mmCIF file of C-alpha atoms in Angstrom:
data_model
loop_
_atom_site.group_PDB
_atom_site.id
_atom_site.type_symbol
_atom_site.label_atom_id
_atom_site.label_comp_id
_atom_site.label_asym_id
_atom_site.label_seq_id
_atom_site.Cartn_x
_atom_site.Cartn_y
_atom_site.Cartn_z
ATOM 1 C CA UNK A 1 -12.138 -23.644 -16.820
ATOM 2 C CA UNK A 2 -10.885 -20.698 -17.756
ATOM 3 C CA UNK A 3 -11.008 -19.265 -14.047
ATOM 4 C CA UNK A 4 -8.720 -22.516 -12.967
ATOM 5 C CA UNK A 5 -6.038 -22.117 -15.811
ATOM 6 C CA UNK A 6 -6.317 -18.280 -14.517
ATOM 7 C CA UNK A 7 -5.494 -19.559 -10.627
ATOM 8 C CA UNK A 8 -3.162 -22.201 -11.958
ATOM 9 C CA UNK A 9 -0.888 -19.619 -13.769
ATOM 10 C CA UNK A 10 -1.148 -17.098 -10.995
ATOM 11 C CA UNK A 11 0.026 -19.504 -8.311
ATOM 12 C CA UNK A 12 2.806 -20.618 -10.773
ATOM 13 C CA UNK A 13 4.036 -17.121 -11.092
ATOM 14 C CA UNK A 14 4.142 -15.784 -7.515
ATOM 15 C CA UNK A 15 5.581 -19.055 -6.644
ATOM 16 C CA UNK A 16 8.631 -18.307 -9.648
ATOM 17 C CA UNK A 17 8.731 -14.619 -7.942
ATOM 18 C CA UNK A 18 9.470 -15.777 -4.475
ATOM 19 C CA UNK A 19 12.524 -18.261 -5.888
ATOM 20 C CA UNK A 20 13.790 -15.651 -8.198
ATOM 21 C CA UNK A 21 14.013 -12.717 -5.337
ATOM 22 C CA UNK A 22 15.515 -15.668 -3.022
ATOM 23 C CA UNK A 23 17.742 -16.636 -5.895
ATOM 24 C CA UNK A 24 18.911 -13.149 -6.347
ATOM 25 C CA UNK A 25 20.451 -12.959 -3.153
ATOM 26 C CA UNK A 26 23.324 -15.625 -4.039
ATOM 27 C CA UNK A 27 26.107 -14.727 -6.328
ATOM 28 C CA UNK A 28 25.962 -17.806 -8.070
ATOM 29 C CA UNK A 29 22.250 -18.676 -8.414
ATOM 30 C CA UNK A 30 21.396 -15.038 -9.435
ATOM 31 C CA UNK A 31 21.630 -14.535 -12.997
ATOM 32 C CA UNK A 32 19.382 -17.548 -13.391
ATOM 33 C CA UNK A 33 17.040 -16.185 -10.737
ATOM 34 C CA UNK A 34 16.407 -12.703 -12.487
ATOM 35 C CA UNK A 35 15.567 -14.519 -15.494
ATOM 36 C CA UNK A 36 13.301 -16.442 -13.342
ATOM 37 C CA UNK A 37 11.022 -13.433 -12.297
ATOM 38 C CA UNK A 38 11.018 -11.977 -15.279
ATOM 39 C CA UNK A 39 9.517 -15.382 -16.471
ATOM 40 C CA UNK A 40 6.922 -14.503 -13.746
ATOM 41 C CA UNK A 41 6.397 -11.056 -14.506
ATOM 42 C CA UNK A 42 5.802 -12.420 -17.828
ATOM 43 C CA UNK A 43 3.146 -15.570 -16.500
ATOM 44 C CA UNK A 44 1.144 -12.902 -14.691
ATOM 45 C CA UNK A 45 0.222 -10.900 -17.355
ATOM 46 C CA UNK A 46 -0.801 -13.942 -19.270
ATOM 47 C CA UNK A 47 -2.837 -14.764 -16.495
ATOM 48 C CA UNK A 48 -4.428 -11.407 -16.467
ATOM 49 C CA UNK A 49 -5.114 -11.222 -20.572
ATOM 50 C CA UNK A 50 -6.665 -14.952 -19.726
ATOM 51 C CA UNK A 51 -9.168 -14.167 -17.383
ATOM 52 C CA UNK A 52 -10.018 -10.582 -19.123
ATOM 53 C CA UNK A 53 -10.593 -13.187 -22.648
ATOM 54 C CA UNK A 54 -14.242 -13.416 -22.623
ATOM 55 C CA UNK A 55 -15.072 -9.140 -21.946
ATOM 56 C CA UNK A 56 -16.921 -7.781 -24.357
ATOM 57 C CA UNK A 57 -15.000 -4.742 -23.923
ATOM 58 C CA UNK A 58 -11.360 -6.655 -24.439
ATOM 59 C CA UNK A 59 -11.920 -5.816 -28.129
ATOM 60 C CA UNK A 60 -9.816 -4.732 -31.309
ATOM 61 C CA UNK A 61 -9.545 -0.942 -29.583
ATOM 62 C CA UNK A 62 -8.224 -2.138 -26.456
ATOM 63 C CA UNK A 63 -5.870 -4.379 -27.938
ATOM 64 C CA UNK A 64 -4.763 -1.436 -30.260
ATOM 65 C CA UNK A 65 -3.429 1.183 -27.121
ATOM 66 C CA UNK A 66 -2.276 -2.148 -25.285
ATOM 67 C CA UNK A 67 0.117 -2.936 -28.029
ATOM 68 C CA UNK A 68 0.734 1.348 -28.113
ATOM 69 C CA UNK A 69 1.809 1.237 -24.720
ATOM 70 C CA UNK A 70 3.734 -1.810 -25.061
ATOM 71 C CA UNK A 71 5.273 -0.772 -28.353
ATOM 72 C CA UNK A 72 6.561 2.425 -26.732
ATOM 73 C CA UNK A 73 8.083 1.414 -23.108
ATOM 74 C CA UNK A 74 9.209 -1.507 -23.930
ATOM 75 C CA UNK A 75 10.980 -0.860 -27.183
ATOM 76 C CA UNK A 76 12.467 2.485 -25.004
ATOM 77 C CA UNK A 77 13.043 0.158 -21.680
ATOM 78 C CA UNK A 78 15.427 -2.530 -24.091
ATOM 79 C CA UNK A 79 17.186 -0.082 -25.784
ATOM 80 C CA UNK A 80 18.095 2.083 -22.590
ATOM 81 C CA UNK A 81 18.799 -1.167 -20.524
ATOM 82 C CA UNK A 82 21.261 -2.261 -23.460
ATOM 83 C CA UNK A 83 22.735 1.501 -24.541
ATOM 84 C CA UNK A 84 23.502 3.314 -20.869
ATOM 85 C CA UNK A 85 26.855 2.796 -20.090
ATOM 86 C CA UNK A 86 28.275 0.605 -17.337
ATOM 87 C CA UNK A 87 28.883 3.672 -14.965
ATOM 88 C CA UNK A 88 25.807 5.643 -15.488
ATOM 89 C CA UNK A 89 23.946 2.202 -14.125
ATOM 90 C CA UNK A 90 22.659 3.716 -10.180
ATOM 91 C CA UNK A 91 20.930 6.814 -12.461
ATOM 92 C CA UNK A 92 19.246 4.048 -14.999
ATOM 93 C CA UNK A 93 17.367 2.013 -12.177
ATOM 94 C CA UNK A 94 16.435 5.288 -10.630
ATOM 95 C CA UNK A 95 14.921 6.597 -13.621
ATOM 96 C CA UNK A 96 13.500 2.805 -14.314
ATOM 97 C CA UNK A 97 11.887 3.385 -10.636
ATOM 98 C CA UNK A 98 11.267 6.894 -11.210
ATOM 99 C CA UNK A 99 8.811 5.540 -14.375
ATOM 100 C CA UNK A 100 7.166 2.404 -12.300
ATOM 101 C CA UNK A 101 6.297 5.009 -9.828
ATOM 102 C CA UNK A 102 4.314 7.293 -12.302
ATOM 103 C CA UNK A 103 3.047 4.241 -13.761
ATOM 104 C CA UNK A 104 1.148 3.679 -10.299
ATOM 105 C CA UNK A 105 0.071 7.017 -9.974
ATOM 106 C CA UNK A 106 -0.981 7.298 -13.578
ATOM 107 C CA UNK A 107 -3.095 3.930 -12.282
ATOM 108 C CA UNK A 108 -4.486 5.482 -9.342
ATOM 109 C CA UNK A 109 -5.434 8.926 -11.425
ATOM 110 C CA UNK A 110 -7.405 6.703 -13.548
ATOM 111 C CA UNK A 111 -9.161 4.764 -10.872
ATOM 112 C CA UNK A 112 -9.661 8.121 -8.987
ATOM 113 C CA UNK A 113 -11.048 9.845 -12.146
ATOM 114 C CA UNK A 114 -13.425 7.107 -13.059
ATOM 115 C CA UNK A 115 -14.007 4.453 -10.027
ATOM 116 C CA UNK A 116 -17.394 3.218 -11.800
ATOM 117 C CA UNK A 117 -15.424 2.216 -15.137
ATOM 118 C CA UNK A 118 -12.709 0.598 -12.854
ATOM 119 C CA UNK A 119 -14.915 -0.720 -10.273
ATOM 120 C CA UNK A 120 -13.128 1.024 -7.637
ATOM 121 C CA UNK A 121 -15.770 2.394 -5.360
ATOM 122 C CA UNK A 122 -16.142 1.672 -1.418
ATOM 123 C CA UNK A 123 -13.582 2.518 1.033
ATOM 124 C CA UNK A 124 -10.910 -0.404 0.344
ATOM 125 C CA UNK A 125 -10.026 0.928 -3.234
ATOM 126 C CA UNK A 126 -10.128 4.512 -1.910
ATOM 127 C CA UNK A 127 -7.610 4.204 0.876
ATOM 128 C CA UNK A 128 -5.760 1.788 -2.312
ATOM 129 C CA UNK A 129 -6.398 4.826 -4.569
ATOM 130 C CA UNK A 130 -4.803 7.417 -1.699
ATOM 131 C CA UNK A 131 -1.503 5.498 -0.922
ATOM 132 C CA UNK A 132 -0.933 4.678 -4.545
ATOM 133 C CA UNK A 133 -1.357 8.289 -5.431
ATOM 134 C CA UNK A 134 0.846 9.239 -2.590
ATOM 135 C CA UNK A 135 3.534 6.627 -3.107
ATOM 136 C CA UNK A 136 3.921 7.006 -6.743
ATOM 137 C CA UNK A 137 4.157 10.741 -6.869
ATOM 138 C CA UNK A 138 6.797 10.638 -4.209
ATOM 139 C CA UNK A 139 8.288 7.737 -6.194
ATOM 140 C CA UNK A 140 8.188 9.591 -8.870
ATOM 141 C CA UNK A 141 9.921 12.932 -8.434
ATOM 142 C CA UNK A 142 11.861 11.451 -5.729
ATOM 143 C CA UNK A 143 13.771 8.945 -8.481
ATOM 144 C CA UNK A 144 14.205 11.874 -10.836
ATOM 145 C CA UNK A 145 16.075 14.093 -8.620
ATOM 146 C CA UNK A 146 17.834 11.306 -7.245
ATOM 147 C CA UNK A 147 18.742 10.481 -11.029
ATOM 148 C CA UNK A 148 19.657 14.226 -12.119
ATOM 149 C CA UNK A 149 22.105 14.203 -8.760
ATOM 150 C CA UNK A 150 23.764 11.180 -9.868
ATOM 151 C CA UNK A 151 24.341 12.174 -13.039
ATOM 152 C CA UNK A 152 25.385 15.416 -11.850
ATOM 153 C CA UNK A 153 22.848 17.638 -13.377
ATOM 154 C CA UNK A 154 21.601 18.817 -9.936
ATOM 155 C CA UNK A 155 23.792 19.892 -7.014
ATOM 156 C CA UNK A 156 21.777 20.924 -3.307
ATOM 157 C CA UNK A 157 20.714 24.624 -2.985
ATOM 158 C CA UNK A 158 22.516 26.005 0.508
ATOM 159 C CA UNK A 159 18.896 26.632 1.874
ATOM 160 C CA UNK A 160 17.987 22.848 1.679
ATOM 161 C CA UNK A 161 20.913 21.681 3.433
ATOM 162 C CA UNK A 162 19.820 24.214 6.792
ATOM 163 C CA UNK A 163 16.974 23.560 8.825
ATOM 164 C CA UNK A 164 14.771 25.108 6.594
ATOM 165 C CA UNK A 165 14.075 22.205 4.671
ATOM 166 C CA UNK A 166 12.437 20.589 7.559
ATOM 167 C CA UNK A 167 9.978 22.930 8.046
ATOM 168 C CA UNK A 168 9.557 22.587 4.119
ATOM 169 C CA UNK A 169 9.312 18.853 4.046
ATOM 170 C CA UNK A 170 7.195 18.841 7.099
ATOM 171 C CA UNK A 171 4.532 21.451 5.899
ATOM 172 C CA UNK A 172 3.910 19.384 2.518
ATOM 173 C CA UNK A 173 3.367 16.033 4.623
ATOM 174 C CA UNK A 174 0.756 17.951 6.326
ATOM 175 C CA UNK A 175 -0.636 19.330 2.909
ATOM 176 C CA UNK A 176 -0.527 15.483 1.613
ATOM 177 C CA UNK A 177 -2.320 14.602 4.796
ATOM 178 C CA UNK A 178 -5.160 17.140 4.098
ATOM 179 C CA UNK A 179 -5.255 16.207 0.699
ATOM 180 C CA UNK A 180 -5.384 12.594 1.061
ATOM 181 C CA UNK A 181 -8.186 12.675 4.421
ATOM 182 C CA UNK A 182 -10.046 15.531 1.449
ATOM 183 C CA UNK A 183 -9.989 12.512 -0.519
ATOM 184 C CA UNK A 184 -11.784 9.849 1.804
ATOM 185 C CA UNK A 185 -14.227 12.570 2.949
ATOM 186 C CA UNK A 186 -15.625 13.726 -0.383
ATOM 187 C CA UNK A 187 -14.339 11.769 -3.189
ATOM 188 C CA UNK A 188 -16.149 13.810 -5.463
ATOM 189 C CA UNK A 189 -14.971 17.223 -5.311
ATOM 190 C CA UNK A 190 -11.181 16.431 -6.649
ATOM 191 C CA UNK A 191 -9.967 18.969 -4.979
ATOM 192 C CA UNK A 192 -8.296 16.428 -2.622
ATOM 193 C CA UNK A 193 -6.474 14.688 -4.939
ATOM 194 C CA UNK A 194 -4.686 17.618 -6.748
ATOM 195 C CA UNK A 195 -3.689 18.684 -3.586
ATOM 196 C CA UNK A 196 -2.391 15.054 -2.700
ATOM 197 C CA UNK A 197 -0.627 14.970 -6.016
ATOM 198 C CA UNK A 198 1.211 18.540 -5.956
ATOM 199 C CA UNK A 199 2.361 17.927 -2.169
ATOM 200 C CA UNK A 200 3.765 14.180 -2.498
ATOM 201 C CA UNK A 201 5.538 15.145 -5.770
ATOM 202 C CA UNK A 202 6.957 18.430 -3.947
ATOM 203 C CA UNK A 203 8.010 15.807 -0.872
ATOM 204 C CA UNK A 204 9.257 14.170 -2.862
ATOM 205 C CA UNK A 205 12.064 16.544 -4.082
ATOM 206 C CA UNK A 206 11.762 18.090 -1.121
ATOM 207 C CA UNK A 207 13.171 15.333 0.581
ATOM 208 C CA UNK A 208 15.667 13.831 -1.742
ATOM 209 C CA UNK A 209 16.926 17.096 -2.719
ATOM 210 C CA UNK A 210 19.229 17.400 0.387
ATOM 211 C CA UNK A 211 20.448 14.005 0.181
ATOM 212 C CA UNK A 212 24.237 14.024 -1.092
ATOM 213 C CA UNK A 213 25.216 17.626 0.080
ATOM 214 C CA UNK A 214 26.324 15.842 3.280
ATOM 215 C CA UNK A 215 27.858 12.936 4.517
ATOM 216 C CA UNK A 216 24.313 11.402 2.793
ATOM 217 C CA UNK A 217 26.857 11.473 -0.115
ATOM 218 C CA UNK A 218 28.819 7.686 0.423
ATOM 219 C CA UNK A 219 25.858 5.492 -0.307
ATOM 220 C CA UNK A 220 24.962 7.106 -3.434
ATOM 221 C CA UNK A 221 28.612 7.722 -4.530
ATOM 222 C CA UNK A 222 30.060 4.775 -3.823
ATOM 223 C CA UNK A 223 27.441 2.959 -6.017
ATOM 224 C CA UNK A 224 29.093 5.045 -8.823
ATOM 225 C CA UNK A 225 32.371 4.188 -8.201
ATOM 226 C CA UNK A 226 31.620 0.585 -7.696
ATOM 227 C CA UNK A 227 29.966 0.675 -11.342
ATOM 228 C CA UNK A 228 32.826 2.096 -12.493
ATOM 229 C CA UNK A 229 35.300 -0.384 -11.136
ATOM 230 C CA UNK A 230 32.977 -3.224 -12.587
ATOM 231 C CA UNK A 231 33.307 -1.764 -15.891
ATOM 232 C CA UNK A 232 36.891 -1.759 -16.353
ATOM 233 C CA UNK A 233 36.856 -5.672 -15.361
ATOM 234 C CA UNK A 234 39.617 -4.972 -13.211
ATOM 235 C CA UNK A 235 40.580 -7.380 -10.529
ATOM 236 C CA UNK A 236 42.695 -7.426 -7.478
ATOM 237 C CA UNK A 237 44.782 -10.140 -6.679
ATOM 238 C CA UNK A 238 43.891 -12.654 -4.307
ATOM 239 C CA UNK A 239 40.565 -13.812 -6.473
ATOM 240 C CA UNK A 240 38.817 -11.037 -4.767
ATOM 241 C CA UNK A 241 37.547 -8.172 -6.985
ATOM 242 C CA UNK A 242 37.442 -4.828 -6.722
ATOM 243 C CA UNK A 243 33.421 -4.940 -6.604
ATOM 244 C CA UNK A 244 33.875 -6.223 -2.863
ATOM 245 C CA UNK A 245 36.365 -4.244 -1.830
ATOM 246 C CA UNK A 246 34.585 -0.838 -3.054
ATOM 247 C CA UNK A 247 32.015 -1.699 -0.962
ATOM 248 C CA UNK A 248 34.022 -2.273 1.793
ATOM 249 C CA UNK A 249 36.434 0.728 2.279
ATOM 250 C CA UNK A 250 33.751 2.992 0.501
ATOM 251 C CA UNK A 251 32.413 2.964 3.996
ATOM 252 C CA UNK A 252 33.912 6.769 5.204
ATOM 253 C CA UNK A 253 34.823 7.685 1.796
ATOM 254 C CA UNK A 254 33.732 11.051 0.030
ATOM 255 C CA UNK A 255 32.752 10.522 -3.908
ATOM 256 C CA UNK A 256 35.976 10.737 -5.783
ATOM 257 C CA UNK A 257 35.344 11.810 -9.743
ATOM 258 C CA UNK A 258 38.184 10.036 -10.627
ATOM 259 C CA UNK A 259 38.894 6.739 -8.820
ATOM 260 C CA UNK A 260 42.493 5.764 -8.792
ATOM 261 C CA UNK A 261 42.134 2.068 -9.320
ATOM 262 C CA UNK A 262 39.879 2.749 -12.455
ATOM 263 C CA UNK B 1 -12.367 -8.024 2.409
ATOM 264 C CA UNK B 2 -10.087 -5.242 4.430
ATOM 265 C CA UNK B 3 -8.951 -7.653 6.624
ATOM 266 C CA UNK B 4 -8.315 -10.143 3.652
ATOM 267 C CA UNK B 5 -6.045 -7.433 1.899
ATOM 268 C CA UNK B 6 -4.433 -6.446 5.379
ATOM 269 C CA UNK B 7 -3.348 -9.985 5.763
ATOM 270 C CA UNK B 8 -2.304 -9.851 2.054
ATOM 271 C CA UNK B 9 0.256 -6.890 3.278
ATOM 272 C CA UNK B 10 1.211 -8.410 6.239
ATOM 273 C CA UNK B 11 2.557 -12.035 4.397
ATOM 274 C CA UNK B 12 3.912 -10.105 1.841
ATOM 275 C CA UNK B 13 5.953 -7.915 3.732
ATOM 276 C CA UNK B 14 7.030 -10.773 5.791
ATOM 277 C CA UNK B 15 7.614 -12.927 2.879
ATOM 278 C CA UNK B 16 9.906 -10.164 1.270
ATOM 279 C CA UNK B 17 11.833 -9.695 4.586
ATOM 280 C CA UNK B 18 12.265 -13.258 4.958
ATOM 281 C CA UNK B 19 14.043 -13.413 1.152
ATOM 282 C CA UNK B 20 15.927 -10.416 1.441
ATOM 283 C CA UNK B 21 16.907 -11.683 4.972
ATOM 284 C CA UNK B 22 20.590 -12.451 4.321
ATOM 285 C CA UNK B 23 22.825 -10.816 1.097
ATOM 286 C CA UNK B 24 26.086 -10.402 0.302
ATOM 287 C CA UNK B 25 27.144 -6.493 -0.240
ATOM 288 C CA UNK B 26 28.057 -7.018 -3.758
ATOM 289 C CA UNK B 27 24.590 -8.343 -4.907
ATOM 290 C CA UNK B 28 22.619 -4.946 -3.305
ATOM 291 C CA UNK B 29 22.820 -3.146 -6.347
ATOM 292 C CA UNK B 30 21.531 -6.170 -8.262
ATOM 293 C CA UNK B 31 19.030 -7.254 -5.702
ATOM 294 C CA UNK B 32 17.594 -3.810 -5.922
ATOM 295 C CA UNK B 33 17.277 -3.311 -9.503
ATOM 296 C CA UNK B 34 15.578 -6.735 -9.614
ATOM 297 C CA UNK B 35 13.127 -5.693 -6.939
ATOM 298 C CA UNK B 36 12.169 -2.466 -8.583
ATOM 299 C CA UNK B 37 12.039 -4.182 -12.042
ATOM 300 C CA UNK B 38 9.612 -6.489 -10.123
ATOM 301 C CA UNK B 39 7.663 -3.196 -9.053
ATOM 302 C CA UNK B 40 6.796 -2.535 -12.106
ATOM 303 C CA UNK B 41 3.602 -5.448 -11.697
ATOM 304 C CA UNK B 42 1.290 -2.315 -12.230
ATOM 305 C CA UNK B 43 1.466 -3.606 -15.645
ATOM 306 C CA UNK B 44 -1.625 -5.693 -14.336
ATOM 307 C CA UNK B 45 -3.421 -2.542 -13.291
ATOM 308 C CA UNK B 46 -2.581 -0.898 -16.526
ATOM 309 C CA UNK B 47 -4.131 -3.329 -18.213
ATOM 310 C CA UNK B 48 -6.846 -4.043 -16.783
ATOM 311 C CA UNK B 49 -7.590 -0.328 -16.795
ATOM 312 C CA UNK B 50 -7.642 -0.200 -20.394
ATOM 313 C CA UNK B 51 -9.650 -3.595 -20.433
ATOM 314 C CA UNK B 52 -12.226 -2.581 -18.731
ATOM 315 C CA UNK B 53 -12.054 1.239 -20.158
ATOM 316 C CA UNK B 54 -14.698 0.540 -22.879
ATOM 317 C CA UNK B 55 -14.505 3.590 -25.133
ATOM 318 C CA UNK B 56 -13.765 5.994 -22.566
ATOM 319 C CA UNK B 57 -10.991 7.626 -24.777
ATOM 320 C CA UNK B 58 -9.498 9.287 -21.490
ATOM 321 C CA UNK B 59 -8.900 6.449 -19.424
ATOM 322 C CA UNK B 60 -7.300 4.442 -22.487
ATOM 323 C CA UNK B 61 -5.321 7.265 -22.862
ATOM 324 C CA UNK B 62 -4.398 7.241 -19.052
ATOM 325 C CA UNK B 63 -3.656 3.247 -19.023
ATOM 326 C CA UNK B 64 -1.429 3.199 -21.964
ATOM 327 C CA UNK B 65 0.858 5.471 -20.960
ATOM 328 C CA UNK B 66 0.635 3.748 -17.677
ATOM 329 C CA UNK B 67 1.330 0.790 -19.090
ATOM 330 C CA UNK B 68 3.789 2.108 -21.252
ATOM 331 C CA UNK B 69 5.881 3.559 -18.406
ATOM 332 C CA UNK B 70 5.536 -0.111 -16.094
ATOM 333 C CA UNK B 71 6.893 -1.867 -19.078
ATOM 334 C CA UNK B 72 9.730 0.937 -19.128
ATOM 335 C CA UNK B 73 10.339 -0.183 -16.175
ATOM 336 C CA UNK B 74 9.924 -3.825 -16.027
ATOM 337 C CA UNK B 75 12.134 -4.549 -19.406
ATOM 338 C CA UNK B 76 14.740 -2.542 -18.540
ATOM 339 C CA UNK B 77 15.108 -3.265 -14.991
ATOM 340 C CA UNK B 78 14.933 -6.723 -15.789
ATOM 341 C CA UNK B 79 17.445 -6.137 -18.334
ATOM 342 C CA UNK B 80 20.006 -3.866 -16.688
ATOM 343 C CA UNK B 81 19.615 -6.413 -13.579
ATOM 344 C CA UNK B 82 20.824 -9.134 -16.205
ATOM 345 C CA UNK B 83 23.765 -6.918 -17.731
ATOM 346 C CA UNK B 84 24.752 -6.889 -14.254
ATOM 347 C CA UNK B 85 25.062 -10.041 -12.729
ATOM 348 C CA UNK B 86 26.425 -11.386 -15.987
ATOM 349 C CA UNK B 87 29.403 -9.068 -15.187
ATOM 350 C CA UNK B 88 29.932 -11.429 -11.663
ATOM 351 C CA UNK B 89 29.504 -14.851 -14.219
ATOM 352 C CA UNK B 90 32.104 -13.434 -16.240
ATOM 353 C CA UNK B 91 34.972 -14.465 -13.175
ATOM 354 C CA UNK B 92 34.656 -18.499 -13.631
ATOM 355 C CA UNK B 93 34.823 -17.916 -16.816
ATOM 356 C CA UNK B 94 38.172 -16.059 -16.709
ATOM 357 C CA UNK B 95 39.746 -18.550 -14.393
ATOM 358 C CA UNK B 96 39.032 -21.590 -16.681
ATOM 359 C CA UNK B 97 40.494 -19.704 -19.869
ATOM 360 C CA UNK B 98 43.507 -19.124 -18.291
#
């Protein structure tokens, strides 16, 4: 019984996750579509605490640092999403990725650390275990320098802009690639996996650091200036707003601290 | 079961390309905070993690900050997304006060 209401509510959820992305991709149906995953987001975790119900180890302690966790980044996560201004929005979701991305590695630590506890043994969960690692420390430091650039708090050092930084980036790919095929061939040692760690997190500054000291700039940039044409409300005549038109001559434009029309 | 989560990968990927297919510039910024707010589904392998932790004190430790940084991320990306797009609702609006 409790493995069909577990099926039932997963089904419903990923079903209410494929509308709400496909809803979010029409002005009009959007709003309602976000809400709509979150709904889902929300469905799959009761799905999850459902089929966990009967485990003897779901007890009193394990509800205690669930509700710690959930105390913390969600009270933080509500607050931030409501404070941050309008214009600072681009740095928000990168920091909001940024922190998913951690959350995955902090995951894949765990299940690296302890696979017996987690029941991730056998080669499936350890290639799982390797990507996650590598994706969320990249993630990770990747989001945060891409956040401290848009904010402004980071400009690009001359020698990353050269060729230099390919030989860089390239190097710590390799060192990831030891690390992670360490890893697979002897799980145990750990070695592997700091060495995974400390090379995806340096590639991952190492390869958003340069971004933005170039031409890179517009796409970043022009996110900034259209949050800060949607938060003076202006509009330009002719029922079309500024939002679409900052996309569309942002195209060749350099980042502009203080847009005219703002 | 590798082949079973391969063809997981595969239908999700396609699945996601197929949804993203076609969007107007204006909802990118939107349409990406909602997809990394949607990212943040590690919750699930937070939690189990500190489910099935028992009283290994490290790995509760090590799941609830996990979880704590997924929710981070799932609140206020779902959030921000919503602060958002309820600035493009905001033009019917205007027109039908006037």
């Amino acid at each position: 019984m409790s493995d069909l209401l577990k099926y039932a509510i997963e089904l419903v959820a990923v079903l209410l996750l494929a509308l709400g992305i496909k809803g979010l991709s029409k002005v009009r149906s959007a709003r309602g579509a976000n809400q709509v995953a979150a709904i889902a987001m929300a469905l799959a975790v009761l799905g999850l605490l459902i089929s966990y119900a009967g485990e003897p180890s779901f007890n009193a302690q394990a509800w205690t640092w669930i509700i710690g966790g959930t105390a913390v980044g969600g009270v933080l996560g509500a607050v931030m999403a409501q404070r941050v201004p309008m214009t600072s929005m681009p740095e928000t979701v990168a920091l909001f990725n940024g922190c998913g991305g951690m959350s995955s590695l902090l995951v894949a630590l765990a299940a690296a650390l302890y696979p017996a506890a987690l029941d991730a043994t056998g080669p499936v969960a350890l290639v799982s275990i390797v990507v996650s690692v590598f994706v969320g420390s990249i993630t990770f430091t990747g989001s945060i320098v891409a956040m401290a650039k848009l904010q402004g708090w980071l400009s690009t050092p001359p020698w990353m802009q050269s060729k230099l930084r390919h030989v860089f980036n390239i190097a710590l790919a390799v060192a990831a690639l030891v690390g992670a095929v360490e890893m697979i061939r002897n799980a145990d040692s750990g070695k592997g996996l700091w060495l995974l760690i400390v090379s995806s997190s340096l590639l991952g500054i190492g390869v958003t650091l340069p971004i933005g000291g170039g031409r890179h700039a517009c796409s970043d940039f022009t996110a900034q200036q259209l949050f800060r044409c949607c938060s003076s409300g202006c509009r330009l005549r002719g029922g079309k707003s500024v939002v679409d038109r900052g996309w569309s001559h942002g195209r060749g434009c350099r980042f502009d601290p203080h847009p005219s029309y703002v | 079961m590798f082949v079973e989560f391969l063809w997981v990968l595969l239908l999700g990927s396609l699945l996601g390309f197929e949804l993203i297919g076609k969007v107007p510039p204006t909802l990118h910024t939107p349409l990406m905070s909602g997809a990394n707010a949607i990212s943040g589904i590690t919750v699930l392998a937070a939690l189990t993690a500190i489910i099935k932790a028992g009283d290994n004190t490290a790995l509760l430790l090590l799941g609830s900050v996990s979880l704590g940084f997924a929710l981070f991320n799932v609140i206020g990306g779902f959030l921000v997304t919503d602060r958002m797009l309820a600035m493009f609702s905001r033009k019917p609006a205007r027109k039908e006060n006037r």
